[in-house]
Amino acid sequence: MTWHNSLQWLQALVAFDTTSRNSNLALIHHVQGALDGLGVQAELFHSPDGAKANLFATLPAQDGGMQGGVVLSGHTDVVPVDGQPWSSDPFTLTQRGDRLYGRGSCDMKGFIAVALALVPELLALPRRQPLHLALSYDEEVGCMGAPVMIDALVRRGARFDGCVVGEPTSMQVVVAHKGINVYRCRVHGRAAHSSLTPRGSNAIEHAARLICHIRDLAEACAANGPYDECFDVPFTTLTTNEIRGGIAVNTIPDLCEFSYEFRNLPGMSPQRIQAQIDRYVREQLLPRMRREHEGARIDIEPVAAAPALEAAEDAAITQLVRALAADPATRKVAYGTEGGLFQQAGIPTVVCGPGSIEQAHKPDEYVELAQLQACEHFLRRLAQSLQGDGI
C-alpha cells in the first residue's frame, strides 16, 4: 500500500511546475491539505513577497513531544526545462521500464514523495522521538528559502537531534560538500566614441582585469591547495560564468556586468576568499580606473550563498544513517545542498536520498523504481530507530 502511495505522491508532485521562477504555493498547499487530513498541522514560512513558502511539519512522539528527533529535508523547486529535448511531458510522471521520468523525479521530489507516503504508517508507529518534515523553496537558485524557515525555528528554541537531506546520492551517505558563493559585479566606467578612446574608461577591459585576477586565484588554489582528496575536485574552485557589456562596436562601454562563483572546501573561509578579490579592486583596479575617470566605481554584491557541510563522524545521525544505508565509505561532493544551513544552525546533518545526481537537471530526468523502494526501506527503518531513547 505504501509503495503505491509513493508513486501517487510522486505523480502529484511532478505535476506541479515548481521551476524556481514560479511560485511553489500550489504544491505546498496540496501537501498541507493532505497532512491536515491526517491530523498533522503544517506551518508555512513564506518568502518576503509571499509568493513562495517553506513547509514544516512534526509527527510528534507518542507522548506528544515535539523537541528533538530527526528532520527530513527536501526542496520543492526544480530547474527549468527550457530548450531541453524531452521525450515526454516533463511535468507528467512517465514510466518506461524501471524508470520514472519527469522534472524533479530525481532532484528531489522522489525523496519527498516517499516521505509523504509513509506519514500514515509513521503516525501509527510508537516513537519516543518526533520526526519532522521540512520542505523548502528556491534551493536551486542559491538556497534562498530554507534560511527563512531555519532561522524562525531556531529563534523559537526548536531543537533537533539530526537532519537527513534527501538529495540524490543513490542512497549512499554523503558526509561533506563544498560551499557555494555567488556574486554579481558591476564595473562602471565612462562612455566615449571609440575614436576618442582617452576620453573614456572602458568598463569591459577593466572587468576583464578583475576576471583574470579571479582566474589567477583559482589557479593558485589548484596549485597550492589546501586539498581534500575525498572530493572529485579536491580544491576550492573559482569561475566567472556570465558577462554582459557594451552597446556598439564603436562605443567605449561605460558598464560591464558579470557574475562569478567560488566553491570552497569545508573549513576554508569564503570571507577570506572574497576579501582577496575586494583587496585587488580597492588597491589596484580602482586607482587605475580613476586615473581615467574620477567617477569610476565597482559594485560587488552577494547573490547567493550556501555554506559547506562536513558531518562529524562521531555524530549520532552520521552513525545511524551509515548503519541504515550499510555504507561506511567517506563520500564528499562538489555540488551544494541545504545541509550546510542546518549544520550552521547547530543541527548535525548528512545527505542521503534516492536517484543519481548524474540525472539531475538533464532532459529526461528520471529516478529508478529500485531507488524509491530503497528510500522507503531506509526511511521506515529510520523512523523505527526513533523508538529508543535517542538516535
XYZ file of C-alpha atoms in Angstrom:
391
model
C 0.000 0.000 0.000
C 2.774 2.426 0.916
C 4.675 1.712 -2.297
C 1.609 2.525 -4.380
C 1.191 5.729 -2.387
C 4.801 6.726 -3.093
C 4.142 6.584 -6.833
C 0.905 8.507 -6.435
C 2.663 11.187 -4.444
C 5.475 11.466 -6.971
C 2.964 11.755 -9.792
C 1.213 14.581 -7.950
C 4.413 16.434 -7.057
C 5.900 16.282 -10.558
C 2.665 17.686 -11.985
C 3.285 20.979 -10.163
C 5.592 23.157 -12.260
C 7.726 24.472 -9.425
C 10.535 25.799 -11.586
C 12.306 28.300 -9.337
C 10.989 31.287 -11.298
C 7.435 30.178 -10.426
C 5.517 30.045 -7.160
C 5.520 26.750 -5.270
C 2.377 27.577 -3.277
C 0.079 25.193 -5.166
C 2.342 22.260 -4.258
C 2.785 23.456 -0.673
C -0.958 23.896 -0.138
C -1.580 20.438 -1.612
C 0.856 18.885 0.862
C -0.522 20.971 3.719
C -4.051 19.795 2.958
C -3.009 16.155 2.839
C -1.193 16.412 6.164
C -4.123 18.229 7.724
C -6.361 15.337 6.687
C -4.088 13.058 8.717
C -4.220 15.328 11.749
C -0.738 16.762 11.198
C -0.509 20.529 11.383
C 1.935 22.052 8.911
C 3.363 25.515 9.415
C 4.267 27.705 6.432
C 7.176 30.139 6.313
C 6.617 32.480 3.368
C 9.100 34.338 1.207
C 9.250 38.108 1.786
C 6.934 38.739 -1.187
C 4.533 35.966 -0.134
C 4.802 34.186 -3.493
C 6.500 31.075 -2.120
C 6.644 29.142 1.107
C 8.565 26.595 3.120
C 6.566 23.945 4.952
C 7.477 22.461 8.320
C 5.502 19.678 9.994
C 6.135 17.470 13.006
C 4.966 13.923 13.610
C 5.088 14.059 17.407
C 6.437 11.398 19.711
C 3.884 9.110 21.330
C 3.868 11.326 24.425
C 3.206 14.389 22.274
C 6.807 15.586 22.406
C 7.858 17.926 19.611
C 11.514 18.545 20.506
C 14.469 16.501 19.315
C 14.176 13.780 16.714
C 15.198 13.880 13.065
C 14.375 16.334 10.286
C 13.761 15.017 6.758
C 14.639 17.867 4.425
C 13.807 18.383 0.763
C 13.451 21.281 -1.666
C 10.323 21.663 -3.782
C 11.730 23.791 -6.622
C 13.168 22.403 -9.839
C 15.377 23.737 -12.632
C 13.931 24.891 -15.989
C 13.201 22.582 -18.902
C 13.514 25.382 -21.484
C 15.226 24.194 -24.655
C 15.768 20.658 -23.399
C 14.802 17.779 -25.735
C 12.420 15.798 -23.531
C 10.909 12.567 -24.855
C 7.737 13.083 -22.819
C 5.976 15.882 -20.945
C 8.436 16.835 -18.176
C 5.567 17.628 -15.805
C 3.779 14.313 -16.304
C 5.356 11.375 -14.493
C 6.020 8.757 -17.163
C 7.147 5.199 -16.541
C 9.341 3.456 -19.089
C 10.677 0.153 -17.875
C 12.049 0.517 -14.343
C 12.462 4.281 -14.601
C 10.132 7.149 -13.739
C 10.690 10.230 -15.894
C 9.751 13.797 -15.023
C 11.308 17.060 -13.924
C 12.180 16.724 -10.264
C 11.625 12.963 -10.146
C 15.262 12.622 -9.115
C 16.066 16.102 -7.777
C 14.357 15.821 -5.404
C 10.638 15.115 -5.408
C 11.273 11.377 -5.216
C 12.543 11.692 -1.652
C 9.670 13.989 -0.688
C 7.118 11.615 -2.234
C 8.383 8.627 -0.253
C 8.448 10.610 2.991
C 4.881 11.836 2.499
C 3.627 8.389 1.523
C 4.996 6.984 4.782
C 3.297 9.557 7.031
C 0.201 7.429 7.851
C 2.408 4.476 8.758
C 4.808 6.606 10.780
C 1.978 8.206 12.735
C 0.911 4.762 13.889
C 4.444 3.817 14.904
C 5.062 4.178 18.663
C 8.021 6.532 18.682
C 9.748 8.067 21.671
C 11.085 10.847 19.463
C 9.383 13.048 16.858
C 10.029 13.080 13.129
C 9.921 16.335 11.182
C 9.332 17.246 7.527
C 10.998 20.377 6.127
C 10.153 21.378 2.542
C 11.825 24.468 1.131
C 11.668 26.800 -1.852
C 14.418 28.262 -4.077
C 17.189 25.794 -3.302
C 18.131 25.678 -6.974
C 18.829 29.416 -7.122
C 21.127 29.615 -4.123
C 19.365 28.069 -1.117
C 17.292 31.219 -0.646
C 14.236 29.703 1.039
C 15.458 27.335 3.745
C 17.117 30.064 5.872
C 13.725 31.745 6.337
C 12.408 28.553 7.926
C 15.541 27.515 9.805
C 16.091 30.947 11.335
C 12.486 31.122 12.556
C 12.700 27.667 14.132
C 15.985 28.483 15.857
C 14.638 31.770 17.227
C 11.754 29.991 18.902
C 14.102 27.490 20.538
C 13.313 24.420 18.442
C 15.780 21.599 18.997
C 16.616 18.693 16.687
C 18.986 15.770 17.084
C 19.809 15.416 13.412
C 18.813 16.068 9.821
C 18.825 13.972 6.653
C 18.811 15.964 3.422
C 17.363 13.710 0.725
C 19.289 14.987 -2.292
C 20.033 12.285 -4.897
C 23.026 10.250 -3.716
C 21.944 6.806 -4.981
C 21.037 6.115 -1.332
C 24.698 6.387 -0.385
C 25.871 8.529 2.508
C 27.414 11.915 1.706
C 29.151 13.463 4.700
C 30.529 16.643 3.149
C 30.096 19.087 0.300
C 31.621 22.366 -0.754
C 30.193 25.785 -0.015
C 28.705 27.835 -2.857
C 29.140 31.605 -3.058
C 27.758 33.654 -5.954
C 28.477 37.357 -6.544
C 27.416 39.926 -9.116
C 29.895 42.598 -10.155
C 29.126 45.869 -11.973
C 32.070 47.811 -13.365
C 31.196 51.471 -14.098
C 33.477 53.382 -16.453
C 32.773 56.271 -18.825
C 31.344 56.115 -22.342
C 33.040 57.759 -25.334
C 33.289 57.383 -29.072
C 35.864 54.732 -29.840
C 37.845 57.224 -31.925
C 38.303 59.256 -28.720
C 39.474 56.401 -26.520
C 41.393 58.525 -23.958
C 38.182 60.359 -23.068
C 36.504 57.190 -21.892
C 37.078 54.454 -19.360
C 36.409 51.023 -20.843
C 34.309 49.044 -18.374
C 34.723 45.783 -20.308
C 38.507 45.983 -20.306
C 38.682 46.742 -16.593
C 36.184 43.972 -15.864
C 38.470 41.664 -17.819
C 41.339 42.521 -15.460
C 39.213 41.543 -12.471
C 38.040 38.354 -14.177
C 41.656 37.418 -14.868
C 42.511 38.090 -11.219
C 39.728 35.706 -10.178
C 41.206 33.150 -12.579
C 44.630 33.676 -11.001
C 43.145 32.951 -7.568
C 41.570 29.781 -8.985
C 44.887 28.621 -10.400
C 46.590 29.302 -7.067
C 44.024 27.124 -5.276
C 44.569 24.336 -7.798
C 48.351 24.582 -7.495
C 48.751 25.168 -3.769
C 45.624 23.804 -2.088
C 44.502 23.184 0.543
C 43.351 19.816 -0.746
C 40.846 17.180 0.313
C 41.292 14.100 -1.852
C 37.886 12.730 -0.876
C 36.344 15.279 -3.280
C 36.277 14.614 -7.024
C 37.716 18.140 -7.420
C 39.929 18.236 -4.311
C 40.480 22.006 -4.070
C 38.472 25.236 -3.956
C 37.362 26.490 -7.394
C 36.524 29.974 -8.722
C 34.855 30.686 -12.069
C 33.254 33.561 -13.985
C 30.250 32.228 -15.867
C 28.169 35.187 -17.073
C 29.103 38.546 -18.595
C 27.288 41.419 -20.322
C 28.547 44.743 -21.605
C 28.731 47.194 -24.460
C 26.168 48.702 -26.824
C 28.074 49.115 -30.108
C 31.417 48.249 -31.676
C 32.347 51.938 -31.959
C 31.402 52.967 -28.398
C 33.599 52.727 -25.310
C 31.344 50.886 -22.829
C 30.527 52.567 -19.537
C 29.133 49.406 -17.914
C 30.086 45.757 -17.734
C 28.333 43.239 -15.506
C 29.463 39.738 -14.715
C 28.755 37.015 -12.174
C 31.289 34.748 -10.540
C 31.155 31.939 -8.041
C 33.524 30.054 -5.836
C 33.062 26.659 -4.230
C 35.102 26.422 -1.075
C 36.218 23.308 0.715
C 34.788 22.835 4.207
C 36.967 24.669 6.673
C 38.126 27.226 4.105
C 36.671 30.668 4.834
C 34.634 32.097 1.955
C 35.009 35.539 3.542
C 38.793 35.319 3.167
C 38.468 34.375 -0.498
C 36.184 37.317 -1.198
C 38.493 39.594 0.792
C 41.293 38.862 -1.707
C 39.031 39.961 -4.554
C 37.960 43.092 -2.682
C 41.564 43.979 -1.908
C 42.587 43.741 -5.573
C 39.688 46.013 -6.533
C 40.470 48.539 -3.814
C 44.251 48.642 -4.090
C 44.918 48.055 -7.779
C 41.954 48.189 -10.120
C 40.023 51.223 -8.871
C 43.085 53.506 -8.667
C 43.904 52.575 -12.260
C 40.349 53.269 -13.416
C 40.151 56.592 -11.593
C 43.224 57.891 -13.356
C 40.990 57.755 -16.437
C 37.708 58.790 -14.800
C 37.266 60.099 -11.247
C 33.723 58.746 -11.050
C 34.653 55.168 -11.900
C 33.429 52.579 -9.445
C 32.999 48.836 -8.988
C 29.994 47.409 -7.147
C 30.105 43.815 -5.909
C 27.089 42.264 -4.223
C 26.420 38.752 -2.932
C 23.676 36.931 -4.829
C 23.527 33.575 -3.088
C 25.458 31.559 -0.542
C 25.177 28.028 0.771
C 27.675 27.034 3.458
C 29.800 23.945 3.158
C 28.873 20.776 5.025
C 31.197 18.473 6.904
C 29.452 15.968 9.126
C 31.178 14.779 12.260
C 31.824 11.049 12.041
C 31.065 10.616 15.738
C 27.686 12.385 15.452
C 24.764 10.106 16.232
C 22.950 10.953 12.978
C 26.061 10.109 10.922
C 26.468 6.759 12.606
C 22.752 5.993 12.332
C 22.489 6.813 8.631
C 25.662 4.882 7.871
C 24.235 1.856 9.666
C 20.849 2.094 7.934
C 22.424 2.533 4.494
C 25.120 -0.073 5.213
C 27.620 2.414 3.813
C 30.910 3.037 5.653
C 32.586 4.913 2.771
C 33.716 8.532 3.133
C 31.954 10.346 0.318
C 32.231 14.084 -0.380
C 30.745 16.001 -3.305
C 31.312 19.295 -5.112
C 27.624 20.167 -5.514
C 25.868 22.005 -2.719
C 22.782 21.255 -0.643
C 20.853 22.838 2.198
C 22.747 20.568 4.571
C 25.275 23.247 5.445
C 22.456 25.566 6.530
C 21.115 23.009 9.002
C 24.614 22.285 10.294
C 25.272 26.015 10.659
C 22.163 26.171 12.863
C 23.658 23.527 15.137
C 21.799 20.533 13.690
C 24.066 17.560 12.795
C 23.342 16.729 9.161
C 24.102 14.164 6.474
C 22.907 13.794 2.882
C 21.261 10.615 1.604
C 18.487 10.223 -0.942
C 17.205 8.297 -3.972
C 18.371 8.797 -7.539
C 21.680 9.715 -9.097
C 22.980 13.274 -9.277
C 24.020 12.362 -12.829
C 20.337 12.561 -13.827
C 19.596 15.857 -12.084
C 18.888 18.920 -14.269
C 19.069 16.927 -17.511
C 16.395 16.327 -20.156
C 14.533 13.075 -19.471
C 15.446 13.277 -15.787
C 14.489 10.025 -14.085
C 14.596 8.056 -10.877
C 14.727 4.278 -10.785
C 11.940 2.375 -9.070
C 14.529 0.438 -7.086
C 15.897 3.685 -5.684
C 12.480 4.759 -4.402
C 11.970 1.340 -2.854
C 15.371 1.572 -1.158
C 14.457 5.024 0.139
C 11.178 3.735 1.558
C 13.005 0.925 3.344
C 15.589 3.392 4.667
C 13.051 5.916 5.999
C 10.948 3.211 7.610
C 13.974 1.884 9.474
C 14.985 5.428 10.397
C 11.598 6.025 11.970
C 11.779 2.700 13.789
C 15.133 3.722 15.266
C 13.346 6.622 16.987
C 11.552 4.148 19.236
C 14.583 4.246 21.530
C 15.784 6.935 23.912
C 17.924 8.725 21.368
C 19.413 8.442 17.910
